[in-house]
Amino acid sequence: MPSDHRAFKDALYTQFARIGHAVSSPKRLELLDLLGQGEKTVEQLAEQTATAVKNTSAHLRALRQARLVETRRDGTYVWYRLADDAVAAFLLALQALGRHRYAEVREVAESYLERRDSFEPIPPEELRRRLNAGDVTLIDVRPGDEFAAGHIPGALSVPVVELAERLREFPKRREIVAYCRGRYCVLAITAIELLRQRGYRARRLIESIPAWRARGYPVAHNATRSGSVLIETVPARAPRHRGGRHS
C-alpha cells in the first residue's frame, strides 16, 4: 500500500478512536445517557451518578473535547447537553450491541430488573394505540426538569418520589404505564412495584425519550415557564433553570 494511503488510514482511524477513548469510562456513558434526557448542570450529574463534582467535571471535559457534548452559559452557570441526535443514536446502538454480544449485559439486567418485574413491557406501538383510545394512563416518573425537556405527549409528570402521595389521582379501572430513562432505568420499576402493591394494574415502557424520538414518534416539551407545551418530532432543549458554576 502506498505510503500516502497508509498515512490517510492512520489519520482517519486516529480521529475515530477519539470517540472510543472518550466513552471508555462507564461513568461517561452514564453521563451521556442522562444528558439524553435534557440539559443538566455538573451538580445534577454528579448527584445522579453518585460521583464527586470534581470527577464529574473531568469526565465532562473529556466528552466535550471529543465533541460529544456541548455547553451553554447562563450568566455564571454552565449547562451541558448532547451535541446532537447522532450522539443519542450512537449510545442507543452501543447499548444494543452490548445486549447482543455480551451475555453479561443480559445477566446483569435480568438479575436486577427482570426479577423485579416479570411482566412483559408494553411495546411502543401498543402504547400509542391505547393512548389514542384513551384507555391507559401514562406517567413519566423522571424528575420534573427531564419531563419539561421532553416527554411523550399525553404523559403526566409524576416523579417517583411523589407517586405514593398522588395515587388518588389515578382510577384503578384503568391500567397505568410508567416510563423513565429507558431500558436500564430503575425508576419505572420502583413505580410499578408500588402501584401493584396498592392494587393497580401497571406495566412499564422501556423506551427512553431518545429512543422514542428515534422512531419518529412525537415528543412534547414545555416551551415556556408558563407551562405551555409544544409537540414536535425533533429534539428539544431543556428550559433554562438555575444551575451550577462548574465547567
Coordinates of N, CA and C in Angstrom, one line a residue:
M1 N 0.9 -1.2 0.0 CA 0.0 0.0 0.0 C 0.9 1.2 0.0
P2 N 0.6 2.2 -0.9 CA 1.4 3.4 -0.9 C 1.4 4.1 0.4
S3 N 2.5 4.8 0.7 CA 2.7 5.4 2.0 C 1.7 6.5 2.2
D4 N 1.2 7.2 1.1 CA 0.2 8.2 1.3 C -1.1 7.6 1.7
H5 N -1.4 6.4 1.2 CA -2.7 5.7 1.6 C -2.6 5.3 3.1
R6 N -1.4 4.9 3.5 CA -1.2 4.5 4.9 C -1.4 5.7 5.9
A7 N -0.9 6.8 5.5 CA -1.0 8.0 6.3 C -2.4 8.4 6.4
F8 N -3.2 8.3 5.2 CA -4.6 8.6 5.3 C -5.4 7.7 6.2
K9 N -5.1 6.4 6.2 CA -5.8 5.5 7.1 C -5.5 5.7 8.5
D10 N -4.2 6.0 8.8 CA -3.8 6.2 10.2 C -4.5 7.5 10.7
A11 N -4.5 8.5 9.9 CA -5.1 9.8 10.4 C -6.6 9.6 10.6
L12 N -7.2 8.9 9.7 CA -8.7 8.7 9.8 C -9.1 7.9 11.0
Y13 N -8.4 6.8 11.3 CA -8.8 5.9 12.4 C -8.4 6.5 13.7
T14 N -7.4 7.4 13.7 CA -7.0 8.1 14.9 C -8.1 9.0 15.3
Q15 N -8.8 9.6 14.4 CA -9.9 10.5 14.7 C -11.1 9.7 15.2
F16 N -11.4 8.6 14.6 CA -12.5 7.7 15.1 C -12.2 7.2 16.5
A17 N -10.9 7.0 16.8 CA -10.5 6.4 18.1 C -10.8 7.5 19.2
R18 N -10.9 8.7 18.8 CA -11.2 9.8 19.8 C -12.5 9.5 20.5
I19 N -13.5 9.0 19.8 CA -14.8 8.7 20.3 C -14.6 7.5 21.3
G20 N -13.9 6.5 20.8 CA -13.8 5.3 21.7 C -13.1 5.6 23.0
H21 N -12.1 6.5 22.9 CA -11.4 6.9 24.1 C -12.3 7.7 25.0
A22 N -13.1 8.5 24.5 CA -14.0 9.4 25.3 C -15.0 8.5 26.0
V23 N -15.5 7.5 25.4 CA -16.6 6.7 26.0 C -16.0 5.4 26.7
S24 N -14.7 5.3 26.9 CA -14.1 4.2 27.5 C -14.4 4.1 29.0
S25 N -15.0 5.1 29.6 CA -15.3 5.1 31.0 C -16.8 4.8 31.2
P26 N -17.1 3.9 32.1 CA -18.5 3.7 32.4 C -19.3 4.9 32.9
K27 N -18.6 5.8 33.7 CA -19.3 7.0 34.1 C -19.6 7.9 33.0
R28 N -18.8 8.0 32.0 CA -19.0 8.9 30.8 C -20.2 8.4 30.0
L29 N -20.3 7.1 29.9 CA -21.5 6.5 29.2 C -22.8 6.8 30.0
E30 N -22.7 6.7 31.3 CA -23.9 7.1 32.1 C -24.2 8.6 32.0
L31 N -23.2 9.4 31.9 CA -23.4 10.9 31.8 C -24.1 11.1 30.5
L32 N -23.7 10.5 29.4 CA -24.3 10.7 28.1 C -25.8 10.2 28.1
D33 N -26.0 9.1 28.8 CA -27.4 8.6 29.0 C -28.3 9.6 29.7
L34 N -27.8 10.2 30.7 CA -28.5 11.2 31.5 C -28.7 12.5 30.7
L35 N -27.7 12.9 29.9 CA -27.9 14.1 29.1 C -28.8 13.9 27.9
G36 N -29.1 12.6 27.6 CA -30.1 12.3 26.6 C -31.5 12.7 27.1
Q37 N -31.7 12.9 28.4 CA -33.0 13.4 29.0 C -33.1 14.9 28.9
G38 N -32.0 15.6 28.7 CA -32.1 17.1 28.6 C -30.9 17.7 29.3
E39 N -30.8 19.0 29.2 CA -29.6 19.7 29.8 C -29.5 19.5 31.3
K40 N -28.3 19.4 31.7 CA -28.1 19.3 33.2 C -26.8 20.0 33.6
T41 N -26.7 20.4 34.8 CA -25.5 21.0 35.4 C -24.6 19.9 35.9
V42 N -23.4 20.4 36.2 CA -22.4 19.4 36.8 C -23.0 18.9 38.1
E43 N -23.6 19.7 39.0 CA -24.1 19.3 40.2 C -25.1 18.2 40.1
Q44 N -26.1 18.5 39.2 CA -27.1 17.5 38.9 C -26.5 16.1 38.5
L45 N -25.6 16.2 37.5 CA -25.0 15.0 37.0 C -24.2 14.3 38.1
A46 N -23.5 15.0 38.9 CA -22.7 14.4 40.0 C -23.6 13.7 41.0
E47 N -24.7 14.3 41.3 CA -25.7 13.7 42.3 C -26.3 12.4 41.6
Q48 N -26.7 12.5 40.4 CA -27.4 11.4 39.8 C -26.5 10.2 39.4
T49 N -25.1 10.5 39.3 CA -24.2 9.4 39.1 C -23.4 9.0 40.3
A50 N -23.7 9.6 41.4 CA -23.0 9.3 42.7 C -21.5 9.5 42.5
T51 N -21.1 10.6 41.9 CA -19.7 10.9 41.6 C -19.4 12.3 42.2
A52 N -18.2 12.5 42.6 CA -17.7 13.8 43.1 C -17.8 14.8 42.0
V53 N -18.1 16.0 42.3 CA -18.3 17.1 41.3 C -17.0 17.2 40.5
K54 N -15.9 17.2 41.2 CA -14.6 17.4 40.5 C -14.4 16.3 39.5
N55 N -14.7 15.0 39.8 CA -14.5 13.9 38.8 C -15.5 14.0 37.7
T56 N -16.8 14.5 38.0 CA -17.8 14.7 37.0 C -17.3 15.7 36.0
S57 N -16.8 16.8 36.5 CA -16.3 17.8 35.6 C -15.2 17.3 34.7
A58 N -14.3 16.5 35.2 CA -13.2 15.9 34.4 C -13.8 15.0 33.3
H59 N -14.8 14.2 33.6 CA -15.4 13.4 32.6 C -16.1 14.2 31.5
L60 N -16.8 15.3 32.0 CA -17.5 16.1 31.0 C -16.5 16.8 30.1
R61 N -15.3 17.2 30.6 CA -14.3 17.8 29.8 C -13.9 16.9 28.7
A62 N -13.7 15.6 29.1 CA -13.3 14.6 28.1 C -14.3 14.4 27.0
L63 N -15.6 14.4 27.4 CA -16.7 14.3 26.4 C -16.8 15.5 25.5
R64 N -16.5 16.6 26.1 CA -16.6 17.9 25.3 C -15.4 17.9 24.3
Q65 N -14.3 17.5 24.7 CA -13.1 17.5 23.9 C -13.3 16.6 22.7
A66 N -14.1 15.5 22.9 CA -14.4 14.6 21.8 C -15.6 15.1 21.0
R67 N -16.2 16.2 21.4 CA -17.3 16.9 20.7 C -18.6 16.0 20.8
L68 N -18.7 15.3 21.9 CA -19.9 14.6 22.1 C -20.9 15.3 22.9
V69 N -20.5 16.3 23.7 CA -21.4 17.2 24.5 C -21.0 18.6 24.2
E70 N -22.0 19.5 24.4 CA -21.8 21.0 24.2 C -22.2 21.7 25.5
T71 N -21.9 22.9 25.6 CA -22.3 23.7 26.8 C -22.9 25.0 26.4
R72 N -23.6 25.6 27.3 CA -24.0 27.0 27.1 C -23.9 27.6 28.5
R73 N -23.7 28.9 28.5 CA -23.6 29.7 29.8 C -24.9 30.5 30.0
D74 N -25.3 30.5 31.2 CA -26.4 31.3 31.7 C -25.9 32.2 32.8
G75 N -25.3 33.3 32.5 CA -24.6 34.1 33.5 C -23.4 33.4 33.9
T76 N -23.3 33.1 35.2 CA -22.1 32.3 35.7 C -22.3 30.8 35.7
Y77 N -23.5 30.4 35.2 CA -23.8 29.0 35.2 C -23.6 28.3 33.9
V78 N -23.2 27.0 33.9 CA -22.9 26.3 32.7 C -23.8 25.1 32.7
W79 N -24.4 24.9 31.5 CA -25.3 23.7 31.3 C -24.7 22.8 30.2
Y80 N -24.8 21.5 30.4 CA -24.3 20.5 29.4 C -25.5 19.9 28.7
R81 N -25.2 19.5 27.4 CA -26.2 18.8 26.6 C -25.5 17.9 25.6
L82 N -26.2 17.0 25.1 CA -25.6 16.2 24.0 C -25.4 17.1 22.8
A83 N -24.3 16.8 22.0 CA -24.0 17.7 20.9 C -25.1 17.6 19.8
D84 N -25.7 16.5 19.5 CA -26.8 16.4 18.6 C -27.4 15.0 18.6
D85 N -28.4 14.8 17.7 CA -29.1 13.5 17.7 C -28.2 12.3 17.4
A86 N -27.1 12.6 16.7 CA -26.2 11.5 16.3 C -25.5 10.8 17.6
V87 N -25.3 11.6 18.6 CA -24.7 11.1 19.9 C -25.7 10.2 20.6
A88 N -27.0 10.6 20.6 CA -28.0 9.8 21.2 C -28.2 8.5 20.4
A89 N -28.1 8.5 19.1 CA -28.2 7.3 18.3 C -27.0 6.4 18.5
F90 N -25.8 7.0 18.6 CA -24.6 6.2 18.9 C -24.8 5.4 20.2
L91 N -25.3 6.1 21.2 CA -25.4 5.5 22.6 C -26.4 4.4 22.5
L92 N -27.6 4.6 21.8 CA -28.6 3.5 21.7 C -28.0 2.3 20.9
A93 N -27.2 2.6 19.9 CA -26.6 1.5 19.1 C -25.6 0.7 20.0
L94 N -24.8 1.5 20.8 CA -23.8 0.8 21.6 C -24.5 -0.1 22.7
Q95 N -25.6 0.4 23.2 CA -26.3 -0.4 24.2 C -26.9 -1.7 23.5
A96 N -27.4 -1.5 22.3 CA -28.0 -2.6 21.6 C -26.9 -3.7 21.3
L97 N -25.7 -3.2 20.9 CA -24.6 -4.1 20.6 C -24.2 -4.8 21.8
G98 N -24.1 -4.1 22.9 CA -23.8 -4.8 24.2 C -24.7 -5.9 24.6
R99 N -26.0 -5.6 24.4 CA -27.0 -6.6 24.7 C -26.9 -7.8 23.8
H100 N -26.6 -7.6 22.5 CA -26.5 -8.6 21.6 C -25.2 -9.5 21.7
R101 N -24.1 -8.8 22.1 CA -22.8 -9.5 22.1 C -22.4 -10.1 23.5
Y102 N -22.9 -9.5 24.5 CA -22.4 -9.8 25.9 C -23.5 -10.4 26.7
A103 N -23.3 -11.7 27.0 CA -24.3 -12.3 27.9 C -24.3 -11.6 29.3
E104 N -23.2 -11.0 29.7 CA -23.1 -10.4 31.0 C -24.1 -9.2 31.1
V105 N -24.3 -8.5 30.0 CA -25.3 -7.4 30.0 C -26.6 -8.0 30.3
R106 N -27.0 -9.1 29.6 CA -28.3 -9.7 29.8 C -28.4 -10.2 31.2
E107 N -27.4 -10.8 31.7 CA -27.4 -11.4 33.1 C -27.6 -10.3 34.2
V108 N -26.8 -9.2 34.0 CA -26.9 -8.1 35.0 C -28.4 -7.5 34.9
A109 N -28.9 -7.3 33.7 CA -30.2 -6.8 33.6 C -31.3 -7.7 34.2
E110 N -31.1 -9.0 33.9 CA -32.1 -10.0 34.4 C -32.0 -10.1 35.9
S111 N -30.8 -10.1 36.5 CA -30.7 -10.3 37.9 C -31.2 -9.2 38.7
Y112 N -31.2 -8.0 38.1 CA -31.7 -6.8 38.9 C -33.1 -6.3 38.4
L113 N -33.3 -6.3 37.1 CA -34.5 -5.7 36.6 C -35.6 -6.7 36.4
E114 N -35.3 -7.8 35.7 CA -36.4 -8.8 35.3 C -36.9 -9.5 36.6
R115 N -36.1 -9.7 37.6 CA -36.6 -10.4 38.8 C -37.5 -9.5 39.5
R116 N -37.5 -8.2 39.3 CA -38.4 -7.3 40.0 C -39.6 -7.0 39.2
D117 N -39.6 -7.4 37.9 CA -40.7 -7.1 37.0 C -40.8 -8.3 36.0
S118 N -41.6 -9.3 36.3 CA -41.7 -10.4 35.4 C -42.8 -10.2 34.3
F119 N -43.5 -9.0 34.3 CA -44.5 -8.7 33.3 C -43.8 -8.2 32.0
E120 N -44.4 -8.6 30.9 CA -43.8 -8.1 29.6 C -44.0 -6.6 29.5
P121 N -43.0 -5.8 29.2 CA -43.1 -4.4 29.0 C -44.1 -4.1 27.8
I122 N -44.8 -3.0 27.9 CA -45.7 -2.7 26.8 C -44.9 -2.2 25.6
P123 N -45.2 -2.7 24.4 CA -44.5 -2.2 23.2 C -44.9 -0.8 22.9
P124 N -44.0 0.0 22.3 CA -44.3 1.4 22.0 C -45.5 1.5 21.1
E125 N -45.7 0.6 20.1 CA -46.8 0.7 19.2 C -48.1 0.5 19.9
E126 N -48.1 -0.4 20.8 CA -49.4 -0.7 21.6 C -49.7 0.5 22.5
L127 N -48.7 1.1 23.1 CA -48.9 2.3 23.9 C -49.5 3.4 23.1
R128 N -49.0 3.7 21.9 CA -49.5 4.8 21.1 C -51.0 4.5 20.8
R129 N -51.3 3.3 20.5 CA -52.7 2.9 20.1 C -53.6 3.1 21.3
R130 N -53.2 2.7 22.5 CA -54.0 2.8 23.6 C -54.1 4.2 24.2
L131 N -53.1 5.0 24.0 CA -53.2 6.4 24.3 C -54.2 7.1 23.4
N132 N -54.2 6.8 22.2 CA -55.2 7.4 21.2 C -56.6 6.9 21.6
A133 N -56.7 5.7 22.1 CA -58.1 5.2 22.5 C -58.5 5.7 23.9
G134 N -57.5 6.2 24.6 CA -57.8 6.8 26.0 C -58.1 5.8 27.0
D135 N -57.5 4.5 26.9 CA -57.8 3.5 27.9 C -56.6 3.2 28.7
V136 N -55.6 4.1 28.8 CA -54.4 3.8 29.6 C -54.0 5.2 30.2
T137 N -53.4 5.1 31.4 CA -52.8 6.3 32.0 C -51.3 6.2 31.9
L138 N -50.7 7.2 31.3 CA -49.2 7.1 31.1 C -48.6 8.1 32.1
I139 N -47.6 7.7 32.9 CA -47.0 8.5 33.8 C -45.5 8.5 33.6
D140 N -44.9 9.7 33.6 CA -43.5 9.9 33.5 C -42.9 10.1 34.9
V141 N -42.1 9.1 35.3 CA -41.7 9.2 36.7 C -40.2 9.7 36.9
R142 N -39.7 10.4 35.8 CA -38.5 11.1 35.9 C -38.6 12.4 36.7
P143 N -37.5 13.0 37.1 CA -37.6 14.3 37.7 C -38.3 15.3 36.8
G144 N -38.9 16.3 37.4 CA -39.7 17.3 36.6 C -39.0 18.0 35.5
D145 N -37.7 18.3 35.7 CA -36.9 19.0 34.7 C -36.7 18.2 33.4
E146 N -36.6 16.9 33.6 CA -36.5 16.0 32.5 C -37.8 15.9 31.7
F147 N -38.9 15.9 32.4 CA -40.2 15.9 31.8 C -40.4 17.1 31.0
A148 N -40.0 18.3 31.5 CA -40.1 19.5 30.8 C -39.3 19.6 29.5
A149 N -38.1 18.9 29.6 CA -37.2 18.9 28.4 C -37.7 18.1 27.3
G150 N -38.5 17.1 27.6 CA -39.1 16.2 26.5 C -39.8 15.1 27.1
H151 N -41.1 14.9 26.7 CA -41.8 13.7 27.2 C -42.8 13.3 26.1
I152 N -43.4 12.1 26.4 CA -44.4 11.5 25.5 C -45.7 12.3 25.6
P153 N -46.2 12.8 24.5 CA -47.5 13.5 24.6 C -48.6 12.7 25.3
G154 N -49.3 13.3 26.2 CA -50.3 12.7 26.9 C -49.8 12.1 28.3
A155 N -48.5 12.1 28.5 CA -48.0 11.6 29.8 C -48.2 12.7 30.9
L156 N -48.4 12.2 32.1 CA -48.4 13.0 33.3 C -47.1 13.0 34.0
S157 N -46.6 14.1 34.5 CA -45.4 14.2 35.2 C -45.7 13.8 36.7
V158 N -45.2 12.6 37.0 CA -45.3 12.1 38.4 C -44.0 11.6 38.9
P159 N -43.0 12.4 39.3 CA -41.8 12.0 39.8 C -41.9 10.8 40.8
V160 N -41.1 9.8 40.7 CA -41.3 8.6 41.5 C -41.4 9.0 43.0
V161 N -40.7 10.0 43.4 CA -40.7 10.4 44.9 C -42.1 10.9 45.3
E162 N -42.9 11.3 44.3 CA -44.2 11.9 44.6 C -45.3 10.9 44.4
L163 N -45.0 9.7 43.9 CA -46.1 8.8 43.4 C -47.0 8.4 44.6
A164 N -46.4 8.0 45.7 CA -47.2 7.5 46.8 C -48.3 8.5 47.3
E165 N -47.9 9.8 47.2 CA -48.8 10.8 47.7 C -49.9 11.2 46.6
R166 N -49.7 10.7 45.4 CA -50.6 11.1 44.3 C -51.5 10.0 43.7
L167 N -51.5 8.8 44.4 CA -52.2 7.7 43.9 C -53.7 7.9 43.7
R168 N -54.3 8.8 44.5 CA -55.7 9.1 44.4 C -56.1 9.8 43.0
E169 N -55.1 10.3 42.3 CA -55.3 10.9 41.0 C -55.6 9.9 39.9
F170 N -55.3 8.6 40.2 CA -55.4 7.6 39.1 C -56.5 6.6 39.4
P171 N -57.5 6.5 38.5 CA -58.6 5.5 38.7 C -58.0 4.1 38.6
K172 N -58.5 3.2 39.4 CA -58.0 1.8 39.4 C -58.5 1.0 38.2
R173 N -59.6 1.5 37.6 CA -60.1 0.7 36.5 C -59.3 0.8 35.2
R174 N -58.4 1.8 35.2 CA -57.5 2.0 34.0 C -56.1 1.6 34.3
E175 N -55.5 0.8 33.4 CA -54.1 0.4 33.5 C -53.2 1.6 33.5
I176 N -52.1 1.5 34.3 CA -51.1 2.6 34.3 C -49.9 2.1 33.7
V177 N -49.3 2.9 32.8 CA -48.0 2.6 32.2 C -47.0 3.7 32.7
A178 N -45.8 3.2 33.2 CA -44.8 4.1 33.7 C -43.6 4.0 32.9
Y179 N -42.9 5.1 32.6 CA -41.7 5.1 31.9 C -40.7 6.1 32.6
C180 N -39.4 5.8 32.3 CA -38.4 6.8 32.9 C -37.3 7.0 31.8
R181 N -36.1 6.6 32.1 CA -35.0 6.9 31.2 C -34.6 5.8 30.3
G182 N -35.3 4.8 30.2 CA -35.0 3.7 29.3 C -34.9 2.3 29.9
R183 N -34.4 1.4 29.1 CA -34.4 0.0 29.5 C -33.7 -0.3 30.8
Y184 N -32.7 0.5 31.2 CA -31.9 0.2 32.4 C -32.2 1.1 33.5
C185 N -33.2 1.9 33.4 CA -33.6 2.8 34.5 C -34.5 2.1 35.5
V186 N -34.2 2.3 36.8 CA -35.0 1.6 37.8 C -36.2 2.4 38.3
L187 N -36.3 3.7 37.9 CA -37.4 4.5 38.4 C -38.8 3.9 38.1
A188 N -38.9 3.5 36.8 CA -40.2 2.9 36.4 C -40.6 1.6 37.1
I189 N -39.5 0.8 37.4 CA -39.8 -0.5 38.1 C -40.2 -0.2 39.5
T190 N -39.5 0.8 40.2 CA -39.9 1.2 41.5 C -41.4 1.7 41.5
A191 N -41.8 2.4 40.5 CA -43.1 2.9 40.4 C -44.2 1.8 40.2
I192 N -43.9 0.8 39.3 CA -44.9 -0.2 39.1 C -45.0 -1.2 40.3
E193 N -43.9 -1.3 41.0 CA -43.9 -2.2 42.2 C -44.9 -1.5 43.2
L194 N -44.8 -0.2 43.4 CA -45.7 0.5 44.4 C -47.1 0.4 43.9
L195 N -47.3 0.6 42.6 CA -48.7 0.6 42.1 C -49.3 -0.8 42.2
R196 N -48.6 -1.8 41.9 CA -49.2 -3.2 42.0 C -49.5 -3.5 43.5
Q197 N -48.6 -3.0 44.4 CA -48.9 -3.3 45.8 C -50.1 -2.6 46.3
R198 N -50.5 -1.5 45.6 CA -51.7 -0.7 46.0 C -52.9 -1.2 45.2
G199 N -52.8 -2.2 44.4 CA -53.9 -2.8 43.7 C -54.2 -2.2 42.3
Y200 N -53.2 -1.6 41.7 CA -53.3 -1.1 40.4 C -52.7 -2.1 39.4
R201 N -53.3 -2.1 38.2 CA -52.7 -2.8 37.1 C -51.7 -1.9 36.4
A202 N -50.4 -2.3 36.4 CA -49.3 -1.4 36.0 C -48.3 -2.2 35.2
R203 N -47.8 -1.5 34.1 CA -46.7 -2.1 33.3 C -45.8 -0.9 33.1
R204 N -44.6 -1.3 32.5 CA -43.6 -0.3 32.2 C -43.3 -0.2 30.7
L205 N -43.0 0.9 30.2 CA -42.4 1.1 28.9 C -40.9 1.3 29.1
I206 N -40.2 0.5 28.3 CA -38.7 0.5 28.5 C -38.0 1.5 27.5
E207 N -38.8 2.1 26.7 CA -38.3 3.1 25.7 C -37.9 4.4 26.4
S208 N -36.7 4.9 26.1 CA -36.3 6.2 26.6 C -36.9 7.3 25.6
I209 N -36.8 8.5 26.0 CA -37.2 9.6 25.1 C -36.3 9.6 23.9
P210 N -35.0 9.5 24.0 CA -34.2 9.5 22.7 C -34.6 8.3 21.8
A211 N -34.9 7.2 22.4 CA -35.4 6.0 21.5 C -36.7 6.3 21.0
W212 N -37.6 6.8 21.7 CA -39.0 7.2 21.2 C -38.9 8.2 20.1
R213 N -38.0 9.2 20.3 CA -37.8 10.2 19.2 C -37.2 9.5 18.0
A214 N -36.3 8.6 18.2 CA -35.6 8.0 17.0 C -36.6 7.2 16.2
R215 N -37.7 6.7 16.8 CA -38.7 6.1 16.0 C -39.5 7.0 15.1
G216 N -39.3 8.3 15.3 CA -40.1 9.3 14.6 C -41.4 9.7 15.3
Y217 N -41.6 9.2 16.5 CA -42.8 9.5 17.3 C -42.7 10.9 17.9
P218 N -43.8 11.6 18.1 CA -43.8 12.9 18.6 C -43.3 13.0 20.0
V219 N -42.7 14.1 20.3 CA -42.2 14.4 21.7 C -42.7 15.8 22.0
A220 N -43.2 15.9 23.2 CA -43.7 17.2 23.7 C -42.7 17.8 24.7
H221 N -42.6 19.1 24.8 CA -41.8 19.7 25.8 C -42.4 21.1 26.2
N222 N -42.1 21.5 27.4 CA -42.6 22.7 27.9 C -41.9 23.9 27.3
A223 N -42.6 24.7 26.5 CA -42.0 25.8 25.8 C -41.6 27.0 26.6
T224 N -42.4 27.2 27.6 CA -42.2 28.4 28.4 C -42.4 28.1 29.9
R225 N -42.0 29.0 30.8 CA -42.2 28.8 32.2 C -43.7 28.8 32.5
S226 N -44.5 29.4 31.7 CA -46.0 29.4 32.0 C -46.6 28.1 31.8
G227 N -45.9 27.1 31.3 CA -46.5 25.8 31.2 C -47.0 25.4 29.9
S228 N -46.9 26.3 28.9 CA -47.4 25.9 27.5 C -46.5 24.8 27.0
V229 N -47.1 24.0 26.1 CA -46.5 22.8 25.6 C -46.4 22.8 24.1
L230 N -45.3 22.5 23.6 CA -45.1 22.3 22.1 C -44.9 20.8 21.8
I231 N -45.4 20.3 20.7 CA -45.2 18.9 20.3 C -44.4 18.9 19.0
E232 N -43.3 18.2 19.0 CA -42.5 18.2 17.7 C -41.8 16.8 17.7
T233 N -41.2 16.5 16.5 CA -40.5 15.3 16.3 C -39.0 15.5 16.3
V234 N -38.6 16.6 16.6 CA -37.1 16.9 16.7 C -36.7 17.2 18.1
P235 N -35.5 17.0 18.5 CA -35.1 17.2 19.9 C -35.3 18.6 20.3
A236 N -35.7 18.7 21.6 CA -35.9 20.0 22.2 C -35.0 20.2 23.4
R237 N -34.4 21.3 23.5 CA -33.5 21.5 24.6 C -34.3 21.9 25.8
A238 N -33.7 21.6 27.0 CA -34.4 21.8 28.2 C -34.6 23.3 28.5
P239 N -35.7 23.7 29.2 CA -35.8 25.1 29.6 C -34.7 25.5 30.5
R240 N -34.5 26.8 30.6 CA -33.4 27.3 31.4 C -33.7 27.3 32.9
H241 N -32.9 26.7 33.7 CA -33.0 26.7 35.1 C -31.7 27.2 35.7
R242 N -31.8 27.5 37.0 CA -30.5 27.9 37.7 C -29.7 26.6 37.9
G243 N -28.4 26.7 37.7 CA -27.6 25.5 37.8 C -26.3 25.8 38.5
G244 N -25.3 25.0 38.2 CA -24.0 25.1 38.9 C -23.0 25.9 38.1
R245 N -22.0 26.3 38.9 CA -21.0 27.2 38.3 C -19.8 26.4 37.7
H246 N -19.8 25.1 37.8 CA -18.7 24.3 37.4 C -18.7 24.2 35.9
S247 N -17.5 24.1 35.3 CA -17.4 23.9 33.8 C -16.7 22.6 33.5

